[in-house]
């Protein structure tokens, strides 16, 4: 089997469930060592690490709240202590705290911005510092790769989810501005914007047939996404196959951003 990430070391935040878990499996299958970040509960992350180790890969679980600078430092230290450095960082942690705008509390605004946007800032900053510290390695044409897990809501407004959409819009400009800043050092920063992917974050949208039917009206390609769809995109964006891709958001959304409401003349 082709291993485009052989010899590379990856960290995936929020990897004990959903998209992060799918991405961790895909990176491991592509030959990378994978550090699996979890927030509160170690057990699912340890189970995932054991599953990857069990199929001949290399993985370990590392706890950290991505919104906490000290914990993010400790997470990177743990990876560097174990494997010497890292080459690929997937800033994936995220959450939703939904409410009608007039009822959205400051606490829920802050929680989502802190986790989704500040968490990616801290994660990306530590990644870039580590890439710069250790210099070029002969495992990739790039000094390092950062992938920011965004959302179609970096461009699609979302009533009732103002904090979430604002966080993802912020991720888009953070990703692009950072990509512009560090591209001369051959650090590639890109984003992935998933559409509707079957994970715990959006269970309400797919676990009942009527809800799934409603969701499918938003997806021209006619199916919900699976975490493997995002895993394959992450492997490509992390590999030298995408070496000339810099500062781009890759939409993996079955066409959700094609304005399907206009498909029959609006
Ligand atoms: P999920 O709930 O399964 O995963 C989110 C992960 O983030 C969880 O493992 C959670 O523990 C972790 N997390 C939350 N707060 C954290 C913190 N403070 N520190 C560290 N980790 C924390 O949902 P998912 O769908 O897999 O979401 C993963 C990412 O994909 C998120 O950024 C989400 O916004 C994005 N996304 C998902 C979809 C979708 O349809 N599922 C669509 C677009 C974007």
PDB file of C-alpha atoms in Angstrom, residues 37-172:
ATOM      1  CA  UNK A  37      -5.472  14.768  21.427  1.00  0.00           C
ATOM      2  CA  UNK A  38      -8.540  14.515  23.629  1.00  0.00           C
ATOM      3  CA  UNK A  39     -10.148  17.068  25.885  1.00  0.00           C
ATOM      4  CA  UNK A  40     -11.942  15.537  28.860  1.00  0.00           C
ATOM      5  CA  UNK A  41     -12.087  11.740  28.554  1.00  0.00           C
ATOM      6  CA  UNK A  42      -8.908   9.745  27.963  1.00  0.00           C
ATOM      7  CA  UNK A  43     -10.533   6.372  27.363  1.00  0.00           C
ATOM      8  CA  UNK A  44     -11.822   6.803  23.750  1.00  0.00           C
ATOM      9  CA  UNK A  45      -8.492   8.365  22.719  1.00  0.00           C
ATOM     10  CA  UNK A  46      -6.557   5.509  24.317  1.00  0.00           C
ATOM     11  CA  UNK A  47      -8.808   2.995  22.580  1.00  0.00           C
ATOM     12  CA  UNK A  48      -8.161   4.711  19.240  1.00  0.00           C
ATOM     13  CA  UNK A  49      -4.396   4.718  19.891  1.00  0.00           C
ATOM     14  CA  UNK A  50      -4.566   0.999  20.731  1.00  0.00           C
ATOM     15  CA  UNK A  51      -6.519   0.325  17.513  1.00  0.00           C
ATOM     16  CA  UNK A  52      -3.891   2.151  15.427  1.00  0.00           C
ATOM     17  CA  UNK A  53      -1.034   0.417  17.238  1.00  0.00           C
ATOM     18  CA  UNK A  54      -2.879  -2.884  16.770  1.00  0.00           C
ATOM     19  CA  UNK A  55      -2.861  -2.492  12.977  1.00  0.00           C
ATOM     20  CA  UNK A  56       0.889  -1.816  12.902  1.00  0.00           C
ATOM     21  CA  UNK A  57       0.807   1.974  13.272  1.00  0.00           C
ATOM     22  CA  UNK A  58       2.238   4.245  15.968  1.00  0.00           C
ATOM     23  CA  UNK A  59      -0.079   6.342  18.119  1.00  0.00           C
ATOM     24  CA  UNK A  60      -0.554   7.669  21.621  1.00  0.00           C
ATOM     25  CA  UNK A  61      -3.189   9.743  23.402  1.00  0.00           C
ATOM     26  CA  UNK A  62      -2.439  13.168  24.834  1.00  0.00           C
ATOM     27  CA  UNK A  63      -4.913  15.274  26.815  1.00  0.00           C
ATOM     28  CA  UNK A  64      -5.250  19.072  26.509  1.00  0.00           C
ATOM     29  CA  UNK A  65      -7.874  21.764  26.383  1.00  0.00           C
ATOM     30  CA  UNK A  66      -6.935  23.540  23.142  1.00  0.00           C
ATOM     31  CA  UNK A  67      -8.210  26.847  24.523  1.00  0.00           C
ATOM     32  CA  UNK A  68      -5.649  26.757  27.342  1.00  0.00           C
ATOM     33  CA  UNK A  69      -2.176  27.977  26.384  1.00  0.00           C
ATOM     34  CA  UNK A  70      -0.356  26.039  29.105  1.00  0.00           C
ATOM     35  CA  UNK A  71      -2.092  22.804  28.176  1.00  0.00           C
ATOM     36  CA  UNK A  72      -1.373  23.305  24.467  1.00  0.00           C
ATOM     37  CA  UNK A  73       2.321  23.839  25.292  1.00  0.00           C
ATOM     38  CA  UNK A  74       2.316  20.656  27.366  1.00  0.00           C
ATOM     39  CA  UNK A  75       0.655  18.730  24.519  1.00  0.00           C
ATOM     40  CA  UNK A  76       3.336  19.788  22.003  1.00  0.00           C
ATOM     41  CA  UNK A  77       6.069  19.059  24.574  1.00  0.00           C
ATOM     42  CA  UNK A  78       4.667  15.550  25.029  1.00  0.00           C
ATOM     43  CA  UNK A  79       4.791  14.855  21.275  1.00  0.00           C
ATOM     44  CA  UNK A  80       8.314  16.277  20.896  1.00  0.00           C
ATOM     45  CA  UNK A  81       9.524  14.309  23.939  1.00  0.00           C
ATOM     46  CA  UNK A  82       8.152  11.103  22.460  1.00  0.00           C
ATOM     47  CA  UNK A  83       9.004  11.437  18.767  1.00  0.00           C
ATOM     48  CA  UNK A  84      11.476  14.350  18.562  1.00  0.00           C
ATOM     49  CA  UNK A  85       9.320  16.747  16.510  1.00  0.00           C
ATOM     50  CA  UNK A  86       6.195  16.874  14.340  1.00  0.00           C
ATOM     51  CA  UNK A  87       5.480  17.517  10.665  1.00  0.00           C
ATOM     52  CA  UNK A  88       1.678  17.666  10.340  1.00  0.00           C
ATOM     53  CA  UNK A  89      -0.768  19.396  12.697  1.00  0.00           C
ATOM     54  CA  UNK A  90      -4.516  19.091  12.218  1.00  0.00           C
ATOM     55  CA  UNK A  91      -6.352  21.731  14.275  1.00  0.00           C
ATOM     56  CA  UNK A  92      -9.702  19.969  14.426  1.00  0.00           C
ATOM     57  CA  UNK A  93     -11.242  20.510  17.882  1.00  0.00           C
ATOM     58  CA  UNK A  94     -14.544  22.291  17.802  1.00  0.00           C
ATOM     59  CA  UNK A  95     -17.977  22.526  19.339  1.00  0.00           C
ATOM     60  CA  UNK A  96     -21.365  24.166  18.991  1.00  0.00           C
ATOM     61  CA  UNK A  97     -23.443  25.961  21.649  1.00  0.00           C
ATOM     62  CA  UNK A  98     -26.507  26.981  19.664  1.00  0.00           C
ATOM     63  CA  UNK A  99     -29.074  29.633  20.568  1.00  0.00           C
ATOM     64  CA  UNK A 100     -31.303  32.258  19.036  1.00  0.00           C
ATOM     65  CA  UNK A 101     -29.187  35.421  18.811  1.00  0.00           C
ATOM     66  CA  UNK A 102     -31.094  37.361  21.467  1.00  0.00           C
ATOM     67  CA  UNK A 103     -30.696  34.432  23.860  1.00  0.00           C
ATOM     68  CA  UNK A 104     -27.055  33.636  23.149  1.00  0.00           C
ATOM     69  CA  UNK A 105     -25.160  34.102  26.402  1.00  0.00           C
ATOM     70  CA  UNK A 106     -21.750  35.716  26.546  1.00  0.00           C
ATOM     71  CA  UNK A 107     -20.494  32.490  28.121  1.00  0.00           C
ATOM     72  CA  UNK A 108     -21.662  30.461  25.096  1.00  0.00           C
ATOM     73  CA  UNK A 109     -20.237  33.032  22.674  1.00  0.00           C
ATOM     74  CA  UNK A 110     -16.871  32.863  24.454  1.00  0.00           C
ATOM     75  CA  UNK A 111     -16.858  29.078  24.795  1.00  0.00           C
ATOM     76  CA  UNK A 112     -17.258  28.574  21.043  1.00  0.00           C
ATOM     77  CA  UNK A 113     -14.816  31.326  20.015  1.00  0.00           C
ATOM     78  CA  UNK A 114     -12.271  30.157  22.619  1.00  0.00           C
ATOM     79  CA  UNK A 115     -12.409  26.520  21.538  1.00  0.00           C
ATOM     80  CA  UNK A 116     -12.892  26.839  17.789  1.00  0.00           C
ATOM     81  CA  UNK A 117     -10.868  29.962  16.944  1.00  0.00           C
ATOM     82  CA  UNK A 118      -8.457  30.616  19.814  1.00  0.00           C
ATOM     83  CA  UNK A 119      -7.845  26.871  20.069  1.00  0.00           C
ATOM     84  CA  UNK A 120      -6.779  26.762  16.424  1.00  0.00           C
ATOM     85  CA  UNK A 121      -4.646  29.883  16.890  1.00  0.00           C
ATOM     86  CA  UNK A 122      -2.747  28.333  19.803  1.00  0.00           C
ATOM     87  CA  UNK A 123      -2.392  24.980  18.033  1.00  0.00           C
ATOM     88  CA  UNK A 124      -1.165  26.523  14.771  1.00  0.00           C
ATOM     89  CA  UNK A 125       1.227  28.871  16.599  1.00  0.00           C
ATOM     90  CA  UNK A 126       2.917  26.025  18.494  1.00  0.00           C
ATOM     91  CA  UNK A 127       3.111  24.028  15.276  1.00  0.00           C
ATOM     92  CA  UNK A 128       4.860  26.822  13.375  1.00  0.00           C
ATOM     93  CA  UNK A 129       7.268  27.430  16.282  1.00  0.00           C
ATOM     94  CA  UNK A 130       8.196  23.749  16.311  1.00  0.00           C
ATOM     95  CA  UNK A 131       8.675  23.574  12.516  1.00  0.00           C
ATOM     96  CA  UNK A 132      10.974  26.621  12.700  1.00  0.00           C
ATOM     97  CA  UNK A 133      12.897  25.265  15.707  1.00  0.00           C
ATOM     98  CA  UNK A 134      13.878  21.988  14.111  1.00  0.00           C
ATOM     99  CA  UNK A 135      14.370  23.012  10.474  1.00  0.00           C
ATOM    100  CA  UNK A 136      13.971  20.930   7.322  1.00  0.00           C
ATOM    101  CA  UNK A 137      13.681  17.137   7.496  1.00  0.00           C
ATOM    102  CA  UNK A 138      13.948  14.841   4.525  1.00  0.00           C
ATOM    103  CA  UNK A 139      10.437  13.400   4.989  1.00  0.00           C
ATOM    104  CA  UNK A 140       8.574  16.123   3.066  1.00  0.00           C
ATOM    105  CA  UNK A 141       9.162  18.969   0.608  1.00  0.00           C
ATOM    106  CA  UNK A 142       7.585  21.321   3.171  1.00  0.00           C
ATOM    107  CA  UNK A 143       9.025  22.405   6.516  1.00  0.00           C
ATOM    108  CA  UNK A 144       5.633  21.529   7.993  1.00  0.00           C
ATOM    109  CA  UNK A 145       1.921  21.443   7.311  1.00  0.00           C
ATOM    110  CA  UNK A 146      -0.980  22.892   9.293  1.00  0.00           C
ATOM    111  CA  UNK A 147      -4.556  21.972   8.399  1.00  0.00           C
ATOM    112  CA  UNK A 148      -7.364  23.966   9.987  1.00  0.00           C
ATOM    113  CA  UNK A 149     -10.709  22.156  10.239  1.00  0.00           C
ATOM    114  CA  UNK A 150     -13.145  24.814   9.205  1.00  0.00           C
ATOM    115  CA  UNK A 151     -16.709  24.305   7.921  1.00  0.00           C
ATOM    116  CA  UNK A 152     -18.976  25.276   5.057  1.00  0.00           C
ATOM    117  CA  UNK A 153     -20.087  27.882   7.599  1.00  0.00           C
ATOM    118  CA  UNK A 154     -16.905  29.837   6.912  1.00  0.00           C
ATOM    119  CA  UNK A 155     -18.988  31.076   3.948  1.00  0.00           C
ATOM    120  CA  UNK A 156     -22.617  30.004   4.565  1.00  0.00           C
ATOM    121  CA  UNK A 157     -24.349  32.192   7.166  1.00  0.00           C
ATOM    122  CA  UNK A 158     -26.154  30.134   9.840  1.00  0.00           C
ATOM    123  CA  UNK A 159     -29.010  31.651  11.813  1.00  0.00           C
ATOM    124  CA  UNK A 160     -29.188  30.342  15.357  1.00  0.00           C
ATOM    125  CA  UNK A 161     -25.476  29.484  15.248  1.00  0.00           C
ATOM    126  CA  UNK A 162     -23.915  32.953  15.117  1.00  0.00           C
ATOM    127  CA  UNK A 163     -21.036  32.070  17.447  1.00  0.00           C
ATOM    128  CA  UNK A 164     -20.156  28.935  15.446  1.00  0.00           C
ATOM    129  CA  UNK A 165     -20.344  30.657  12.037  1.00  0.00           C
ATOM    130  CA  UNK A 166     -18.269  33.579  13.362  1.00  0.00           C
ATOM    131  CA  UNK A 167     -15.632  31.156  14.645  1.00  0.00           C
ATOM    132  CA  UNK A 168     -15.400  29.412  11.261  1.00  0.00           C
ATOM    133  CA  UNK A 169     -15.304  32.694   9.322  1.00  0.00           C
ATOM    134  CA  UNK A 170     -12.469  33.697  11.654  1.00  0.00           C
ATOM    135  CA  UNK A 171     -10.652  30.430  10.991  1.00  0.00           C
ATOM    136  CA  UNK A 172     -10.754  31.135   7.253  1.00  0.00           C
TER     137      UNK A 172
END
